[in-house]
């Protein structure tokens, strides 16, 4: 046995001869000698340090073991165990999310190549906020409160975007290909320009205002085909299905992007809607008679209360702010405002 | 008892038996390094050692219901791991048989008396030398030495003349020998002696 021990020792120390090597093989091969070898190695294992710090590739190894366990546990699903499920979902999220993202990315890329279908991105700007956006072609713009903008992740040929709500576009000119905004059935086709489109579903009008360049506004199924020149504004009435064009400073209509809130002879009903959106609050007009009172004002960076007080000065209304209720989850309800005729 | 489980470990083993994965991870963290080190000592390959750690812990997870918390866990891991190591060692020995034969061939061609302990260095280096061979030569060499095909068989298989095959094998052998022995076995011997001394000096 002494010889064998010597051979094992030499082998472990990496200073072994051919004879030592062949001895190791035969020790491992035969069951009875394996038991001896086991006894020796057990001592070696025992004498080893109490604990060697995790190896270099510990994390990679751990991941591999986790993956294997996950795979096997999924195969034997059924002997469910809360903790295990929790763990599995933890690994699953950890491992699968990047994988999913990559898969989706490639899938979409591939699908797009395969079918020519387009992948869309969507921006939503919640009430009370406005945000700037940049499109993949270098065009940019502003999205107003409570508005959606849907656009292809990659533009190819003619550029098409969909809008619900209000947005100002600064379109970059491209040699081949127009830029088209689809909004509530209206098509606004532009070459390099700066223009504003307002098309909220709850608003009876769609408005297109042009600052620079030129746009063409059409609507399928109607004879609407209007080319605008700078400082022209088109108002399309959804109810009458008719458009009218007026000239003048369109700056008012696009100034929201710079933080201005501009009303030019806007009926109070619409003022209420726009203020609700702008300040993320709920404004209720309690008397129908008030709804058609025209209103004219410009605000910038004013609080809702200040706007209301100015409104009350220039129109025959009074208003009441209802104290916001505190919800169970610690958030406040939307600010509510009641508008009544002045006594 | 030699390897007594500390209290934390006793608790973790009980939790592991109940299917607690966090306890499993704690045990993995505690023992994977030691096990990796131990496996590498025997298998002489980092990749194989990693596989032992993986396979051993997967087995522990699979058989968790059967773990006896009163028995030392360190010993339990050892038993599981050594069985995995045994299989791997023997598989590898079979694959490496040709390297032992090659060693004999190379020694026959050498006039120098080999230093006994050269063998371990040879085993560690020969793979690198084989990898360095040009692609075609490497293929022929491996077919002949590792897969055990005869020269006429390889000639038919690769559609080359037996003479070419023979020449390629001779060239491969020469390249490996030159690489291993650095054209002079004494040179390697000196290098090894220096390395050993360096290690001894470092240790002391």
CSV table of N, CA, C and O in Angstrom, one decimal, chain A residues 95-185:
chain,number,residue,atom,x,y,z
A,95,UNK,N,-33.0,35.3,-15.4
A,95,UNK,CA,-32.4,34.7,-16.6
A,95,UNK,C,-33.2,35.0,-17.9
A,95,UNK,O,-32.6,35.3,-18.9
A,96,UNK,N,-34.5,35.1,-17.7
A,96,UNK,CA,-35.3,35.1,-18.9
A,96,UNK,C,-35.5,36.5,-19.4
A,96,UNK,O,-35.6,36.7,-20.6
A,97,UNK,N,-35.6,37.5,-18.5
A,97,UNK,CA,-35.9,38.8,-19.0
A,97,UNK,C,-34.9,39.3,-20.1
A,97,UNK,O,-35.3,39.6,-21.2
A,98,UNK,N,-33.6,39.2,-19.8
A,98,UNK,CA,-32.7,39.6,-20.9
A,98,UNK,C,-32.8,38.8,-22.1
A,98,UNK,O,-32.8,39.3,-23.2
A,99,UNK,N,-33.1,37.5,-21.9
A,99,UNK,CA,-33.2,36.6,-23.0
A,99,UNK,C,-34.5,37.0,-23.8
A,99,UNK,O,-34.4,37.0,-25.0
A,100,UNK,N,-35.6,37.3,-23.1
A,100,UNK,CA,-36.8,37.7,-23.8
A,100,UNK,C,-36.6,39.0,-24.6
A,100,UNK,O,-37.0,39.0,-25.7
A,101,UNK,N,-35.9,39.9,-24.0
A,101,UNK,CA,-35.7,41.2,-24.7
A,101,UNK,C,-34.9,40.9,-26.0
A,101,UNK,O,-35.3,41.3,-27.0
A,102,UNK,N,-33.8,40.1,-25.8
A,102,UNK,CA,-33.0,39.8,-27.0
A,102,UNK,C,-33.9,39.1,-28.0
A,102,UNK,O,-33.9,39.4,-29.2
A,103,UNK,N,-34.7,38.1,-27.5
A,103,UNK,CA,-35.5,37.3,-28.5
A,103,UNK,C,-36.5,38.2,-29.2
A,103,UNK,O,-36.6,38.1,-30.4
A,104,UNK,N,-37.2,39.0,-28.4
A,104,UNK,CA,-38.1,39.9,-29.0
A,104,UNK,C,-37.5,40.8,-30.1
A,104,UNK,O,-38.0,41.0,-31.1
A,105,UNK,N,-36.3,41.3,-29.7
A,105,UNK,CA,-35.6,42.2,-30.5
A,105,UNK,C,-35.3,41.6,-31.9
A,105,UNK,O,-35.7,42.0,-32.9
A,106,UNK,N,-34.7,40.3,-31.8
A,106,UNK,CA,-34.4,39.7,-33.0
A,106,UNK,C,-35.6,39.2,-33.8
A,106,UNK,O,-35.6,39.3,-35.0
A,107,UNK,N,-36.6,38.8,-33.0
A,107,UNK,CA,-37.8,38.4,-33.6
A,107,UNK,C,-38.4,39.5,-34.4
A,107,UNK,O,-38.8,39.3,-35.6
A,108,UNK,N,-38.5,40.7,-33.8
A,108,UNK,CA,-39.1,41.8,-34.5
A,108,UNK,C,-38.2,42.2,-35.7
A,108,UNK,O,-38.8,42.5,-36.8
A,109,UNK,N,-36.9,42.2,-35.5
A,109,UNK,CA,-36.1,42.6,-36.6
A,109,UNK,C,-36.3,41.6,-37.7
A,109,UNK,O,-36.4,42.0,-38.9
A,110,UNK,N,-36.4,40.4,-37.4
A,110,UNK,CA,-36.5,39.3,-38.4
A,110,UNK,C,-37.9,39.4,-39.1
A,110,UNK,O,-38.0,39.4,-40.3
A,111,UNK,N,-38.9,39.6,-38.3
A,111,UNK,CA,-40.2,39.7,-38.8
A,111,UNK,C,-40.3,40.9,-39.8
A,111,UNK,O,-40.9,40.8,-40.8
A,112,UNK,N,-39.7,42.0,-39.3
A,112,UNK,CA,-39.7,43.2,-40.1
A,112,UNK,C,-39.0,42.9,-41.5
A,112,UNK,O,-39.6,43.3,-42.5
A,113,UNK,N,-37.9,42.2,-41.4
A,113,UNK,CA,-37.2,41.9,-42.6
A,113,UNK,C,-38.0,41.0,-43.5
A,113,UNK,O,-38.1,41.2,-44.7
A,114,UNK,N,-38.7,40.0,-42.8
A,114,UNK,CA,-39.4,39.0,-43.6
A,114,UNK,C,-40.6,39.6,-44.3
A,114,UNK,O,-40.8,39.3,-45.4
A,115,UNK,N,-41.4,40.3,-43.5
A,115,UNK,CA,-42.7,40.7,-44.0
A,115,UNK,C,-42.8,42.1,-44.4
A,115,UNK,O,-43.8,42.6,-45.0
A,116,UNK,N,-41.7,42.9,-44.1
A,116,UNK,CA,-41.8,44.3,-44.4
A,116,UNK,C,-42.7,45.0,-43.4
A,116,UNK,O,-43.0,46.2,-43.5
A,117,UNK,N,-43.2,44.3,-42.4
A,117,UNK,CA,-44.1,44.9,-41.4
A,117,UNK,C,-43.3,45.7,-40.4
A,117,UNK,O,-42.1,45.5,-40.2
A,118,UNK,N,-43.9,46.7,-39.9
A,118,UNK,CA,-43.2,47.7,-39.1
A,118,UNK,C,-43.4,47.5,-37.6
A,118,UNK,O,-44.5,47.1,-37.2
A,119,UNK,N,-42.4,47.8,-36.8
A,119,UNK,CA,-42.5,47.7,-35.4
A,119,UNK,C,-42.7,49.1,-34.9
A,119,UNK,O,-42.0,50.0,-35.3
A,120,UNK,N,-43.7,49.3,-33.9
A,120,UNK,CA,-44.0,50.6,-33.5
A,120,UNK,C,-43.6,50.8,-32.0
A,120,UNK,O,-43.5,49.9,-31.2
A,121,UNK,N,-43.3,52.1,-31.8
A,121,UNK,CA,-43.1,52.5,-30.4
A,121,UNK,C,-44.2,53.5,-30.1
A,121,UNK,O,-44.7,54.1,-31.0
A,122,UNK,N,-44.5,53.6,-28.8
A,122,UNK,CA,-45.6,54.5,-28.5
A,122,UNK,C,-45.1,55.4,-27.3
A,122,UNK,O,-44.5,54.9,-26.3
A,123,UNK,N,-45.4,56.7,-27.4
A,123,UNK,CA,-45.2,57.6,-26.2
A,123,UNK,C,-46.5,58.0,-25.7
A,123,UNK,O,-47.4,58.4,-26.5
A,124,UNK,N,-46.7,58.0,-24.4
A,124,UNK,CA,-47.9,58.6,-23.8
A,124,UNK,C,-47.5,59.7,-22.8
A,124,UNK,O,-46.6,59.5,-22.0
A,125,UNK,N,-48.1,60.8,-22.9
A,125,UNK,CA,-47.8,61.9,-22.0
A,125,UNK,C,-49.1,62.0,-21.1
A,125,UNK,O,-50.1,62.4,-21.6
A,126,UNK,N,-49.0,61.8,-19.9
A,126,UNK,CA,-50.1,61.8,-19.0
A,126,UNK,C,-50.6,63.2,-18.7
A,126,UNK,O,-49.9,64.2,-19.0
A,127,UNK,N,-51.9,63.4,-18.3
A,127,UNK,CA,-52.4,64.7,-18.0
A,127,UNK,C,-51.5,65.4,-17.0
A,127,UNK,O,-50.9,64.8,-16.1
A,128,UNK,N,-51.4,66.7,-17.2
A,128,UNK,CA,-50.6,67.5,-16.3
A,128,UNK,C,-49.1,67.6,-16.7
A,128,UNK,O,-48.3,68.2,-16.1
A,129,UNK,N,-48.7,66.9,-17.8
A,129,UNK,CA,-47.3,66.9,-18.2
A,129,UNK,C,-47.3,67.2,-19.7
A,129,UNK,O,-48.2,66.9,-20.5
A,130,UNK,N,-46.1,67.6,-20.1
A,130,UNK,CA,-45.8,67.7,-21.6
A,130,UNK,C,-44.4,67.1,-21.7
A,130,UNK,O,-43.6,67.2,-20.8
A,131,UNK,N,-44.1,66.6,-22.9
A,131,UNK,CA,-42.8,66.1,-23.0
A,131,UNK,C,-42.3,66.2,-24.5
A,131,UNK,O,-43.0,66.3,-25.4
A,132,UNK,N,-41.0,66.2,-24.5
A,132,UNK,CA,-40.3,66.4,-25.8
A,132,UNK,C,-40.0,65.0,-26.3
A,132,UNK,O,-39.7,64.1,-25.6
A,133,UNK,N,-40.1,64.8,-27.6
A,133,UNK,CA,-39.8,63.5,-28.2
A,133,UNK,C,-38.8,63.6,-29.4
A,133,UNK,O,-38.8,64.7,-30.0
A,134,UNK,N,-38.1,62.6,-29.6
A,134,UNK,CA,-37.2,62.5,-30.8
A,134,UNK,C,-37.6,61.3,-31.6
A,134,UNK,O,-37.7,60.2,-31.0
A,135,UNK,N,-37.7,61.5,-32.9
A,135,UNK,CA,-38.0,60.3,-33.7
A,135,UNK,C,-36.8,59.8,-34.4
A,135,UNK,O,-35.8,60.5,-34.4
A,136,UNK,N,-36.9,58.5,-34.8
A,136,UNK,CA,-35.7,57.9,-35.3
A,136,UNK,C,-35.1,58.6,-36.6
A,136,UNK,O,-33.9,58.3,-36.9
A,137,UNK,N,-35.8,59.4,-37.3
A,137,UNK,CA,-35.3,60.0,-38.5
A,137,UNK,C,-34.6,61.4,-38.1
A,137,UNK,O,-34.2,62.1,-39.0
A,138,UNK,N,-34.6,61.7,-36.8
A,138,UNK,CA,-34.0,63.0,-36.4
A,138,UNK,C,-35.1,64.1,-36.2
A,138,UNK,O,-34.8,65.1,-35.7
A,139,UNK,N,-36.3,63.8,-36.6
A,139,UNK,CA,-37.4,64.8,-36.4
A,139,UNK,C,-37.6,64.8,-34.9
A,139,UNK,O,-37.4,63.8,-34.2
A,140,UNK,N,-38.2,65.9,-34.4
A,140,UNK,CA,-38.5,65.9,-33.0
A,140,UNK,C,-39.8,66.7,-32.8
A,140,UNK,O,-40.4,67.1,-33.7
A,141,UNK,N,-40.1,66.9,-31.5
A,141,UNK,CA,-41.3,67.7,-31.3
A,141,UNK,C,-41.7,67.6,-29.8
A,141,UNK,O,-41.0,67.2,-29.0
A,142,UNK,N,-42.9,68.1,-29.6
A,142,UNK,CA,-43.5,68.1,-28.2
A,142,UNK,C,-44.8,67.4,-28.2
A,142,UNK,O,-45.6,67.5,-29.1
A,143,UNK,N,-45.0,66.7,-27.1
A,143,UNK,CA,-46.3,66.0,-27.0
A,143,UNK,C,-47.0,66.6,-25.8
A,143,UNK,O,-46.5,66.8,-24.7
A,144,UNK,N,-48.3,67.0,-26.0
A,144,UNK,CA,-49.0,67.7,-25.0
A,144,UNK,C,-49.7,66.7,-24.0
A,144,UNK,O,-49.7,65.5,-24.3
A,145,UNK,N,-50.3,67.2,-23.0
A,145,UNK,CA,-50.9,66.4,-21.9
A,145,UNK,C,-51.9,65.4,-22.5
A,145,UNK,O,-52.6,65.7,-23.5
A,146,UNK,N,-51.9,64.2,-21.9
A,146,UNK,CA,-52.9,63.2,-22.3
A,146,UNK,C,-52.9,62.8,-23.8
A,146,UNK,O,-54.0,62.8,-24.4
A,147,UNK,N,-51.7,62.7,-24.3
A,147,UNK,CA,-51.6,62.4,-25.8
A,147,UNK,C,-50.8,61.2,-26.0
A,147,UNK,O,-49.8,60.9,-25.3
A,148,UNK,N,-51.1,60.5,-27.1
A,148,UNK,CA,-50.3,59.3,-27.5
A,148,UNK,C,-49.7,59.7,-28.9
A,148,UNK,O,-50.3,60.2,-29.7
A,149,UNK,N,-48.5,59.2,-29.0
A,149,UNK,CA,-47.8,59.2,-30.3
A,149,UNK,C,-47.3,57.8,-30.6
A,149,UNK,O,-46.5,57.3,-29.8
A,150,UNK,N,-47.6,57.3,-31.8
A,150,UNK,CA,-47.2,56.0,-32.1
A,150,UNK,C,-46.3,56.1,-33.4
A,150,UNK,O,-46.8,56.8,-34.3
A,151,UNK,N,-45.1,55.6,-33.4
A,151,UNK,CA,-44.2,55.7,-34.5
A,151,UNK,C,-43.4,54.5,-34.8
A,151,UNK,O,-43.2,53.8,-33.8
A,152,UNK,N,-43.0,54.2,-36.0
A,152,UNK,CA,-42.2,53.0,-36.3
A,152,UNK,C,-40.8,53.2,-35.7
A,152,UNK,O,-40.2,54.3,-35.8
A,153,UNK,N,-40.3,52.1,-35.2
A,153,UNK,CA,-39.0,52.1,-34.6
A,153,UNK,C,-37.9,52.5,-35.7
A,153,UNK,O,-36.9,53.0,-35.4
A,154,UNK,N,-38.2,52.0,-36.9
A,154,UNK,CA,-37.4,52.3,-38.0
A,154,UNK,C,-38.2,52.9,-39.1
A,154,UNK,O,-39.1,52.2,-39.5
A,155,UNK,N,-37.9,54.0,-39.6
A,155,UNK,CA,-38.6,54.6,-40.7
A,155,UNK,C,-38.0,54.0,-42.0
A,155,UNK,O,-36.8,53.9,-42.2
A,156,UNK,N,-38.9,53.6,-42.9
A,156,UNK,CA,-38.4,53.2,-44.2
A,156,UNK,C,-39.3,53.9,-45.3
A,156,UNK,O,-40.5,53.8,-45.2
A,157,UNK,N,-38.7,54.6,-46.2
A,157,UNK,CA,-39.4,55.3,-47.2
A,157,UNK,C,-40.2,56.4,-46.6
A,157,UNK,O,-39.7,57.2,-45.9
A,158,UNK,N,-41.5,56.4,-46.9
A,158,UNK,CA,-42.4,57.4,-46.3
A,158,UNK,C,-42.6,57.2,-44.9
A,158,UNK,O,-42.7,56.1,-44.4
A,159,UNK,N,-42.5,58.3,-44.1
A,159,UNK,CA,-42.6,58.2,-42.7
A,159,UNK,C,-44.1,58.4,-42.2
A,159,UNK,O,-44.7,59.4,-42.7
A,160,UNK,N,-44.6,57.5,-41.4
A,160,UNK,CA,-45.9,57.7,-40.9
A,160,UNK,C,-46.0,57.6,-39.4
A,160,UNK,O,-45.3,56.7,-38.8
A,161,UNK,N,-46.7,58.5,-38.8
A,161,UNK,CA,-46.9,58.4,-37.3
A,161,UNK,C,-48.3,58.6,-37.0
A,161,UNK,O,-49.1,59.1,-37.8
A,162,UNK,N,-48.8,58.1,-35.9
A,162,UNK,CA,-50.2,58.2,-35.5
A,162,UNK,C,-50.2,59.0,-34.2
A,162,UNK,O,-49.4,58.9,-33.3
A,163,UNK,N,-51.2,59.9,-34.2
A,163,UNK,CA,-51.3,60.8,-33.0
A,163,UNK,C,-52.8,60.8,-32.5
A,163,UNK,O,-53.7,60.8,-33.2
A,164,UNK,N,-52.8,60.7,-31.2
A,164,UNK,CA,-54.1,60.9,-30.5
A,164,UNK,C,-53.8,62.0,-29.4
A,164,UNK,O,-53.1,61.7,-28.5
A,165,UNK,N,-54.4,63.2,-29.6
A,165,UNK,CA,-54.1,64.2,-28.7
A,165,UNK,C,-53.4,65.3,-29.4
A,165,UNK,O,-53.7,65.6,-30.6
A,166,UNK,N,-52.5,66.0,-28.8
A,166,UNK,CA,-51.9,67.2,-29.5
A,166,UNK,C,-50.4,67.0,-29.5
A,166,UNK,O,-49.8,66.6,-28.5
A,167,UNK,N,-49.8,67.4,-30.6
A,167,UNK,CA,-48.3,67.4,-30.7
A,167,UNK,C,-47.8,68.4,-31.7
A,167,UNK,O,-48.5,68.8,-32.6
A,168,UNK,N,-46.7,68.9,-31.4
A,168,UNK,CA,-46.0,69.8,-32.3
A,168,UNK,C,-44.8,69.1,-32.9
A,168,UNK,O,-44.1,68.4,-32.2
A,169,UNK,N,-44.7,69.1,-34.3
A,169,UNK,CA,-43.7,68.4,-35.0
A,169,UNK,C,-42.7,69.3,-35.6
A,169,UNK,O,-43.1,70.3,-36.2
A,170,UNK,N,-41.4,69.0,-35.5
A,170,UNK,CA,-40.4,69.6,-36.2
A,170,UNK,C,-39.8,68.5,-37.1
A,170,UNK,O,-39.0,67.7,-36.7
A,171,UNK,N,-40.2,68.6,-38.4
A,171,UNK,CA,-39.9,67.5,-39.2
A,171,UNK,C,-38.6,67.7,-40.0
A,171,UNK,O,-38.4,68.8,-40.5
A,172,UNK,N,-37.7,66.8,-40.0
A,172,UNK,CA,-36.5,66.9,-40.8
A,172,UNK,C,-36.8,66.5,-42.3
A,172,UNK,O,-37.5,65.5,-42.5
A,173,UNK,N,-36.3,67.3,-43.2
A,173,UNK,CA,-36.5,67.1,-44.6
A,173,UNK,C,-35.7,65.8,-45.0
A,173,UNK,O,-34.6,65.6,-44.6
A,174,UNK,N,-36.4,65.0,-45.9
A,174,UNK,CA,-35.7,63.9,-46.5
A,174,UNK,C,-35.9,63.9,-47.9
A,174,UNK,O,-37.0,64.2,-48.4
A,175,UNK,N,-34.9,63.5,-48.7
A,175,UNK,CA,-35.0,63.6,-50.1
A,175,UNK,C,-36.1,62.8,-50.7
A,175,UNK,O,-37.0,63.3,-51.4
A,176,UNK,N,-36.2,61.5,-50.3
A,176,UNK,CA,-37.3,60.7,-50.8
A,176,UNK,C,-38.2,60.4,-49.6
A,176,UNK,O,-37.8,59.8,-48.6
A,177,UNK,N,-39.4,60.8,-49.7
A,177,UNK,CA,-40.3,60.4,-48.6
A,177,UNK,C,-40.9,61.6,-47.8
A,177,UNK,O,-40.1,62.5,-47.3
A,178,UNK,N,-42.2,61.6,-47.6
A,178,UNK,CA,-42.9,62.6,-46.9
A,178,UNK,C,-43.0,62.1,-45.4
A,178,UNK,O,-42.7,61.0,-45.1
A,179,UNK,N,-43.5,63.0,-44.6
A,179,UNK,CA,-43.8,62.7,-43.2
A,179,UNK,C,-45.3,62.9,-43.0
A,179,UNK,O,-45.8,64.0,-43.2
A,180,UNK,N,-46.0,61.8,-42.6
A,180,UNK,CA,-47.4,61.9,-42.5
A,180,UNK,C,-47.9,61.7,-41.1
A,180,UNK,O,-47.4,60.7,-40.5
A,181,UNK,N,-48.7,62.6,-40.6
A,181,UNK,CA,-49.3,62.4,-39.2
A,181,UNK,C,-50.8,61.9,-39.5
A,181,UNK,O,-51.5,62.5,-40.2
A,182,UNK,N,-51.1,60.7,-38.9
A,182,UNK,CA,-52.5,60.3,-39.0
A,182,UNK,C,-53.1,60.6,-37.6
A,182,UNK,O,-52.7,60.1,-36.6
A,183,UNK,N,-54.2,61.4,-37.7
A,183,UNK,CA,-54.8,61.8,-36.4
A,183,UNK,C,-56.3,61.8,-36.6
A,183,UNK,O,-56.9,62.6,-37.4
A,184,UNK,N,-57.0,60.9,-36.0
A,184,UNK,CA,-58.5,60.9,-36.0
A,184,UNK,C,-59.0,61.0,-37.4
A,184,UNK,O,-59.9,61.7,-37.7
A,185,UNK,N,-58.4,60.2,-38.3
A,185,UNK,CA,-59.0,60.2,-39.7
A,185,UNK,C,-58.4,61.2,-40.6
A,185,UNK,O,-58.6,61.1,-41.8
